[in-house]
Amino acid sequence: AQSVTQPDIHITVSEGASLELRCNYSYGATPYLFWYVQSPGQGLQLLLKYFSGDTLVQGIKGFEAEFKRSQSSFNLRKPSVHWSDAAEYFCAVGASGANNLFFGTGTRLTVIP
Amino acid sequence: EAGVAQSPRYKIIEKRQSVAFWCNPISGHATLYWYQQILGQGPKLLIQFQNNGVVDDSQLPKDRFSAERLKGVDSTLKIQPAKLEDSAVYLCASSLVARSYGYTFGSGTRLTVV
């Protein structure tokens, strides 16, 4: 069965600093991997997704993520964080042919000036 | 393109009462999902529709939850009777085709059961 672990519940970074949010997944085959962002009172917005091919995936808002099969990880990165990036970030895994996504518990990002 | 519309945004009810949520997906999107997001957790799928048929409702607590998607467009999710543990945000999402993972989520309905 699929599962997703986001080990960091809350991360605080300074504006302009780099960011890395961790995500580890459990799935027998090659997973489909996603990162979503949720601002307060809003729905989830897709940042990026990985299905196959290049393991470094570029997304919106300057985010990128790298799929590392050997580590079962799909960490999200951004070289320079902006105050508007403060939100909740969810990693999710889906299986080929399956109907739904399995989400992690989320990481809340706080950005300080 | 209009997004996924949900109403109401907030709802507070007493336990054992009933409540209904409404979702209007993006025009032309055949697949519709309802997710439950409990505070501190990630969203969990409750039910998936393909047009007006149910594809997956294995995680739906059918003793108290029901959902329908008449005419393959709008959908309603109902809880009757509500329990305290049903307090959550209920998210609706839609996609053009099933299994495409091109989900668009609505803003959700925050339910508080007291």
Tab-separated table of C-alpha atoms in Angstrom, chain A residues 98-101, chain B residues 4 6 23 25 29-36 44-50 55-56 67 69 75 77 90-106:
chain	number	residue	atom	x	y	z
A	98	ALA	CA	-5.355	3.937	-9.339
A	99	ASN	CA	-8.119	6.384	-8.671
A	100	ASN	CA	-6.785	8.569	-5.944
A	101	LEU	CA	-3.834	10.194	-4.288
B	4	VAL	CA	-14.329	24.395	-8.660
B	6	GLN	CA	-18.042	24.818	-3.190
B	23	CYS	CA	-19.804	21.211	-5.361
B	25	PRO	CA	-16.882	21.234	-10.874
B	29	HIS	CA	-14.755	17.778	-16.127
B	30	ALA	CA	-16.111	14.256	-16.058
B	31	THR	CA	-14.396	13.136	-12.869
B	32	LEU	CA	-15.286	14.533	-9.462
B	33	TYR	CA	-13.738	13.744	-6.089
B	34	TRP	CA	-14.654	14.455	-2.493
B	35	TYR	CA	-11.773	14.529	-0.002
B	36	GLN	CA	-11.895	14.884	3.776
B	44	LYS	CA	-8.206	11.551	2.283
B	45	LEU	CA	-10.405	10.423	-0.592
B	46	LEU	CA	-14.029	9.769	0.312
B	47	ILE	CA	-15.594	9.147	-3.071
B	48	GLN	CA	-14.887	9.474	-6.776
B	49	PHE	CA	-17.475	9.932	-9.522
B	50	GLN	CA	-17.049	9.410	-13.226
B	55	VAL	CA	-15.999	4.758	-9.285
B	56	ASP	CA	-14.600	4.421	-5.771
B	67	ALA	CA	-23.038	11.496	-2.027
B	69	ARG	CA	-23.858	13.520	-8.662
B	75	SER	CA	-22.491	16.959	-6.562
B	77	LEU	CA	-22.140	15.262	0.006
B	90	TYR	CA	-14.348	18.811	2.863
B	91	LEU	CA	-12.615	19.386	-0.443
B	92	CYS	CA	-14.103	18.839	-3.853
B	93	ALA	CA	-11.869	18.343	-6.873
B	94	SER	CA	-12.479	17.680	-10.515
B	95	SER	CA	-10.472	16.514	-13.493
B	96	LEU	CA	-11.079	16.240	-17.193
B	97	VAL	CA	-10.464	12.525	-17.280
B	98	ALA	CA	-10.021	9.897	-14.617
B	99	ARG	CA	-6.524	8.946	-13.504
B	100	SER	CA	-5.025	11.976	-15.147
B	101	TYR	CA	-4.149	13.506	-11.796
B	102	GLY	CA	-4.888	16.881	-13.313
B	103	TYR	CA	-6.977	17.737	-10.293
B	104	THR	CA	-8.354	21.177	-9.602
B	105	PHE	CA	-9.435	21.607	-5.994
B	106	GLY	CA	-12.111	23.878	-4.640
